[in-house]
Tab-separated table of C-alpha atoms in Angstrom:
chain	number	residue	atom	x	y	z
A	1	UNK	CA	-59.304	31.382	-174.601
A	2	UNK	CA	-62.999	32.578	-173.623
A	3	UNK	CA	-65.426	31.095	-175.470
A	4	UNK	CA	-69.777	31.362	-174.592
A	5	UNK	CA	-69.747	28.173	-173.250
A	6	UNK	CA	-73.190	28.234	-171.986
A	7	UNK	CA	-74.740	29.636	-174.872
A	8	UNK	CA	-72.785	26.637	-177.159
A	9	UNK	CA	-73.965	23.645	-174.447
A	10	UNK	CA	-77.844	25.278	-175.302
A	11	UNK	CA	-77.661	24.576	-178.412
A	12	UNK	CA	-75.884	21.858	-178.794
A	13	UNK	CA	-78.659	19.716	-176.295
A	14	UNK	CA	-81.047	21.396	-178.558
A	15	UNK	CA	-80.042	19.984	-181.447
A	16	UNK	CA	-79.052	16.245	-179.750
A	17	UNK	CA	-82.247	16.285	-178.655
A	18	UNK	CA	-84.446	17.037	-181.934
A	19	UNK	CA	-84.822	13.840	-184.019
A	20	UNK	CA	-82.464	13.678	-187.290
A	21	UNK	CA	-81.158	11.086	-189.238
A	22	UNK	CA	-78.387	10.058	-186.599
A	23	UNK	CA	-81.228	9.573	-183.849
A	24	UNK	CA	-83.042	7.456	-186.353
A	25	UNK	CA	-80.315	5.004	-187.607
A	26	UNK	CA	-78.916	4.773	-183.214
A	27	UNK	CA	-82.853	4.277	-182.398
A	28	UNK	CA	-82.902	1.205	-185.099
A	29	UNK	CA	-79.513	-0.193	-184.395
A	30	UNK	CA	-80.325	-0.547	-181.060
A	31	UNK	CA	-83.162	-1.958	-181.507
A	32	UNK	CA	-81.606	-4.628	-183.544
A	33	UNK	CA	-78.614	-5.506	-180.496
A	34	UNK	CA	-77.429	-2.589	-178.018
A	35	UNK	CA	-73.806	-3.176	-179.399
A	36	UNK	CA	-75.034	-2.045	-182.716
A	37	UNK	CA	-76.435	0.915	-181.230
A	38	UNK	CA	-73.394	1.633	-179.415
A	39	UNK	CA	-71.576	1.514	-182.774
A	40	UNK	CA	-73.786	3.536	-184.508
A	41	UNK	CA	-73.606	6.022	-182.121
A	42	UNK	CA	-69.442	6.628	-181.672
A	43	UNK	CA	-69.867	5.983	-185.921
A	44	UNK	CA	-72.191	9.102	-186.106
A	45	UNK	CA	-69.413	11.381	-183.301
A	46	UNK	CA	-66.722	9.868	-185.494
A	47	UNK	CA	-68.316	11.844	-188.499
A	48	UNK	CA	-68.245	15.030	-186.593
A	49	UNK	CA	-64.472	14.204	-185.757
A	50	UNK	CA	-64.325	14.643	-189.548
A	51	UNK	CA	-66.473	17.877	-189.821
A	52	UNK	CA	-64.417	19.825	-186.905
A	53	UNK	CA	-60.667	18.559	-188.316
A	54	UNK	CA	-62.287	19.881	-191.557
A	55	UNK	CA	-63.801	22.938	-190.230
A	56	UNK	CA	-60.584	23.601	-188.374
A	57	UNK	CA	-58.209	23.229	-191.511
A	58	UNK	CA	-60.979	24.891	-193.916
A	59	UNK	CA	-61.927	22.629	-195.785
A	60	UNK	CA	-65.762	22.873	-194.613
A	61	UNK	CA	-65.001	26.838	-196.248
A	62	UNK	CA	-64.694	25.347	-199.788
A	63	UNK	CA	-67.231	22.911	-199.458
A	64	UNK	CA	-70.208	24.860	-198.652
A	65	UNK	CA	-69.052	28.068	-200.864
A	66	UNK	CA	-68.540	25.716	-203.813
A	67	UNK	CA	-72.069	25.011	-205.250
A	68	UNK	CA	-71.243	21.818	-206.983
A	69	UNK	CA	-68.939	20.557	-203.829
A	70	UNK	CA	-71.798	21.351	-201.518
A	71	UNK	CA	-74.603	19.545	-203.734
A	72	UNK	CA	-72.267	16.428	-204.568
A	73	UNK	CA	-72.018	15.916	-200.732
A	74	UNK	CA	-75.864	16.959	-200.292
A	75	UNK	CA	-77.212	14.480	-202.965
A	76	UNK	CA	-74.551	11.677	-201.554
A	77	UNK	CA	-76.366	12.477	-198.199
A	78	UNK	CA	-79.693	12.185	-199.308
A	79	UNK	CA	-79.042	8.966	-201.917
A	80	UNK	CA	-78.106	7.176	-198.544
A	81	UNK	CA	-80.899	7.531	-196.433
A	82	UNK	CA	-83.296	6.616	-198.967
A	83	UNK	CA	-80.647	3.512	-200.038
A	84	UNK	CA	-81.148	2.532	-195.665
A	85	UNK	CA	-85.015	3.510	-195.983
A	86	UNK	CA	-85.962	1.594	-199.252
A	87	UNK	CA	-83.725	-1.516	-197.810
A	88	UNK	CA	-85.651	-1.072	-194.523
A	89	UNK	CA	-89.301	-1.090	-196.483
A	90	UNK	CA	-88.221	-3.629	-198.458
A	91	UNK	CA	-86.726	-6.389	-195.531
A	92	UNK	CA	-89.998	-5.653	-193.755
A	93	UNK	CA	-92.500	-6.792	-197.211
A	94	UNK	CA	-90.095	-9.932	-197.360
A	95	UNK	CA	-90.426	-10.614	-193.608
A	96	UNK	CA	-93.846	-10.643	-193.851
A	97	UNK	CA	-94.412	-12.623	-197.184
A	98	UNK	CA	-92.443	-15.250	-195.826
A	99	UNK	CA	-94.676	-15.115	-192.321
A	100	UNK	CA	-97.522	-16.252	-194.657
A	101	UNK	CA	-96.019	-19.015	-196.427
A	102	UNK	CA	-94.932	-20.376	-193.024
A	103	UNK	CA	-98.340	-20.312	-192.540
A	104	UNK	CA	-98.983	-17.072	-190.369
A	105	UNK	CA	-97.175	-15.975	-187.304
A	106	UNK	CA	-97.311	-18.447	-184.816
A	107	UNK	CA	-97.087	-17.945	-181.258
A	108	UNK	CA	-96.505	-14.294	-182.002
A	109	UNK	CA	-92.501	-14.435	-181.598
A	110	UNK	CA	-90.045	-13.487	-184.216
A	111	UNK	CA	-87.652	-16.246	-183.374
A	112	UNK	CA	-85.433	-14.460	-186.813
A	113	UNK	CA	-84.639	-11.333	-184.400
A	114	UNK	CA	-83.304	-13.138	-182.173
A	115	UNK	CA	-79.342	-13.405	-181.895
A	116	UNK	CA	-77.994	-16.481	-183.619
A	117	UNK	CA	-76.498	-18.861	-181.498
A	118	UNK	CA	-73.550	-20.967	-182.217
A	119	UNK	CA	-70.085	-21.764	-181.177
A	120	UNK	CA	-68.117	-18.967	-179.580
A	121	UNK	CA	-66.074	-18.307	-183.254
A	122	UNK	CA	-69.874	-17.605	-184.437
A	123	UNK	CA	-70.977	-15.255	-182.140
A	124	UNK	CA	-68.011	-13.051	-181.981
A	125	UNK	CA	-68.189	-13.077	-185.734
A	126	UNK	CA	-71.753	-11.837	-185.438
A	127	UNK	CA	-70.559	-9.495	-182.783
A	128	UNK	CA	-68.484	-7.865	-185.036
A	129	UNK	CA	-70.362	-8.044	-187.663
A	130	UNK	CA	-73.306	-6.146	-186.197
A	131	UNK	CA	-70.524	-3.220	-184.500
A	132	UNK	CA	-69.627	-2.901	-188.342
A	133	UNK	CA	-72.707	-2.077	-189.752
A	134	UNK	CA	-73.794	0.096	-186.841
A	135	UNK	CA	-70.643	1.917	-186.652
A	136	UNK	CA	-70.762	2.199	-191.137
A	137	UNK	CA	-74.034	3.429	-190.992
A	138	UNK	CA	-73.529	6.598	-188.308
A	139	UNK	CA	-70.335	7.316	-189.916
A	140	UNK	CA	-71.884	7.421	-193.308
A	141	UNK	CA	-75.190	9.093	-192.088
A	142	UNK	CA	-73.315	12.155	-190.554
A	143	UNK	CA	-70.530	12.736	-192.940
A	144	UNK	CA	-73.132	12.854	-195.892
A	145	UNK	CA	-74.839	15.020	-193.669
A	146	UNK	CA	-74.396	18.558	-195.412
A	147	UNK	CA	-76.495	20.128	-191.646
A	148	UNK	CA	-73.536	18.732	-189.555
A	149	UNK	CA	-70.948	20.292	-192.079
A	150	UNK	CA	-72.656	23.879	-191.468
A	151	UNK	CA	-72.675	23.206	-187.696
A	152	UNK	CA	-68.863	24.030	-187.544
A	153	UNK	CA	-68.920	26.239	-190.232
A	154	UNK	CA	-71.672	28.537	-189.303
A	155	UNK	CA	-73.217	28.569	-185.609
A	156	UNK	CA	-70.231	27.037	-183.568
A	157	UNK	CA	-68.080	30.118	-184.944
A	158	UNK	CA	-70.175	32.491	-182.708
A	159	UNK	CA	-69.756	31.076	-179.530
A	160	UNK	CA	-65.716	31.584	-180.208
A	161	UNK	CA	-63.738	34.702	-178.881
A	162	UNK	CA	-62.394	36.482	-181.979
A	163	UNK	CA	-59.226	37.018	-179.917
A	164	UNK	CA	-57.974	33.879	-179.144
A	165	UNK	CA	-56.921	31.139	-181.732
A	166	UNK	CA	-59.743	29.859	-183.723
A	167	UNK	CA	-58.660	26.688	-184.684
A	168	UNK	CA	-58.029	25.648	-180.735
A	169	UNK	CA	-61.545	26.883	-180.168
A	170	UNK	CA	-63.120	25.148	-182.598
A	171	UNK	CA	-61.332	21.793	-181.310
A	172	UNK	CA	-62.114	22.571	-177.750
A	173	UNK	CA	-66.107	23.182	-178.710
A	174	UNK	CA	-66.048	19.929	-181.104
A	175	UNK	CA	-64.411	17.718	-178.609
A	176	UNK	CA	-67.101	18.842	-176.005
A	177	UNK	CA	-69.617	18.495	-178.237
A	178	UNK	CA	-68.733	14.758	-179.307
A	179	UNK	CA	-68.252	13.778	-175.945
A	180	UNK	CA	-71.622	14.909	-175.323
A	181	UNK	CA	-72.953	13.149	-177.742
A	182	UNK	CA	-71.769	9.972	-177.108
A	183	UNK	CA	-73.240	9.728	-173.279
A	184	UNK	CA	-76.419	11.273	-175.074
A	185	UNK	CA	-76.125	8.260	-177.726
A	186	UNK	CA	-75.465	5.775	-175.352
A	187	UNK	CA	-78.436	6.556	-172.939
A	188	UNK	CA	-80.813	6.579	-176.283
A	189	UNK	CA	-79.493	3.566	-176.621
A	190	UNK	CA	-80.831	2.240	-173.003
A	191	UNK	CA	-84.031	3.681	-174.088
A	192	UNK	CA	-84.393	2.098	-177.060
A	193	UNK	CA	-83.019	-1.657	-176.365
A	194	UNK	CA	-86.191	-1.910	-174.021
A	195	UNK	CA	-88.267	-1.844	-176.976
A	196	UNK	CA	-86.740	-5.477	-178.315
A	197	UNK	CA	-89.059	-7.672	-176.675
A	198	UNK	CA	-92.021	-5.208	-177.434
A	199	UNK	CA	-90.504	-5.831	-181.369
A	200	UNK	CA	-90.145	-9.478	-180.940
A	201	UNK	CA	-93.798	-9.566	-181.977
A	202	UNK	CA	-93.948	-10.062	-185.759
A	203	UNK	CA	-96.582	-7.215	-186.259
A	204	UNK	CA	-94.578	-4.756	-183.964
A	205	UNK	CA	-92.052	-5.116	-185.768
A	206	UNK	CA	-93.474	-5.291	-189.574
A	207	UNK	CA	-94.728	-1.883	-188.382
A	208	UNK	CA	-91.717	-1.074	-186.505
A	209	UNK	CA	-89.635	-1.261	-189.883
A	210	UNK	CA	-91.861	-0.096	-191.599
A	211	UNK	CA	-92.562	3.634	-190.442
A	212	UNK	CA	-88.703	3.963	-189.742
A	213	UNK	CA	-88.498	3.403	-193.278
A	214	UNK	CA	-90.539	5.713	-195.024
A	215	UNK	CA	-88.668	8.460	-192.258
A	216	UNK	CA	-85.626	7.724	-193.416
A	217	UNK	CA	-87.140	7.815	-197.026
A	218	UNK	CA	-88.750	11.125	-196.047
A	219	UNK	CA	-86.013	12.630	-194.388
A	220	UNK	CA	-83.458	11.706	-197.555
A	221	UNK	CA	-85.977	13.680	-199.836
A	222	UNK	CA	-86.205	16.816	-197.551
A	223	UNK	CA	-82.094	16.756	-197.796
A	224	UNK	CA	-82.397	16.362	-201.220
A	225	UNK	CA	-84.392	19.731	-201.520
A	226	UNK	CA	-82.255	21.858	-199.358
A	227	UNK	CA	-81.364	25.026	-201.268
């Protein structure tokens, strides 16, 4: 097996390293706790599990030559990220209604983001809780993701040697590239838990939720609109 493994580890930082939905929802989980972050992040290289076994077996074939298949999937996509934008625009115009009928913000500290305490039952309730959504939310962001689906159908098949056995090709270049991702995810996710106590601040954060909204908003409409 000879495959352009240069030319595939290129592009594949490349495209890790331009923002897309995934970076968005690890970048806000982990904001929110690094173990949601984490979770997000092996949710979103769990998706592309899905994309190579279906690449692999063919099904990524009939999906994007099927017009209907490809726009179900496409719309599905897009419906999501605007569902986790509107939610976020929405949580942050309640947050800060209820900041004025507590009479304003305070000392300046959220004390809502902070992590509950309780009795050790409580936390690891929370615990799991938070890997849940993180982990739902990159699954569901990257497997509605009609760009990831294309990945393995269209560019990783040129870095393969047309002699050798495809489908072993394509599972040795998705492999590498989800292991990748995940020590890229989890280093974002370094990055971004340092901005917590710069959100603590009720304004930050207002803000914070705020633009990350109307991107994920933003980004579900240009999905949407893909021919």
């Amino acid at each position: 097996m000879s495959v352009d493994l240069a030319g595939f580890l290129g592009v594949v930082l490349v495209a890790y390293v331009v923002p897309g939905p995934d970076f968005l929802v690890v970048v806000r989980s982990a904001t929110e706790h690094p173990a949601k972050g984490r979770a997000a992040g092996l949710g979103a290289q769990t998706g592309l599990c899905v994309h190579m076994v279906a690449a692999a077996v063919g099904l990524s074939v009939v999906a994007t030559r099927s017009p209907l298949v490809y726009e179900a999937i496409k719309l599905t996509g897009a419906a999501y990220l605007l569902y986790l934008g509107v939610r976020a625009v929405l949580t942050a115009r309640r947050a800060a209604r209820e900041r004025k009928t507590d009479g304003g913000e305070g000392n300046g500290v959220d004390h809502g983001s902070r992590d509950p305490a309780g009795t050790p039952a409580e936390e690891s309730g929370h615990a799991a809780s938070r890997w849940r959504s993180g982990f739902t939310q990159g699954l569901l962001t990257n497997v509605l993701n009609p760009k990831a689906a294309l990945f393995f159908l269209s560019i990783l098949p040129q870095f393969v040697d047309d002699g050798g056995s495809m489908t072993r090709q394509i599972f040795f270049l998705g492999i590498l590239d989800i292991l990748i991702g995940v020590v890229y995810w989890f280093a974002l996710v370094v990055v971004a838990a340092r901005l917590r106590s710069l959100l603590a601040r009720p304004t930050i954060r207002h803000r914070w939720e705020l633009t990350t909204g109307w991107l994920f908003i933003v980004i579900g409409i240009s999905v949407a609109a893909l021919a």
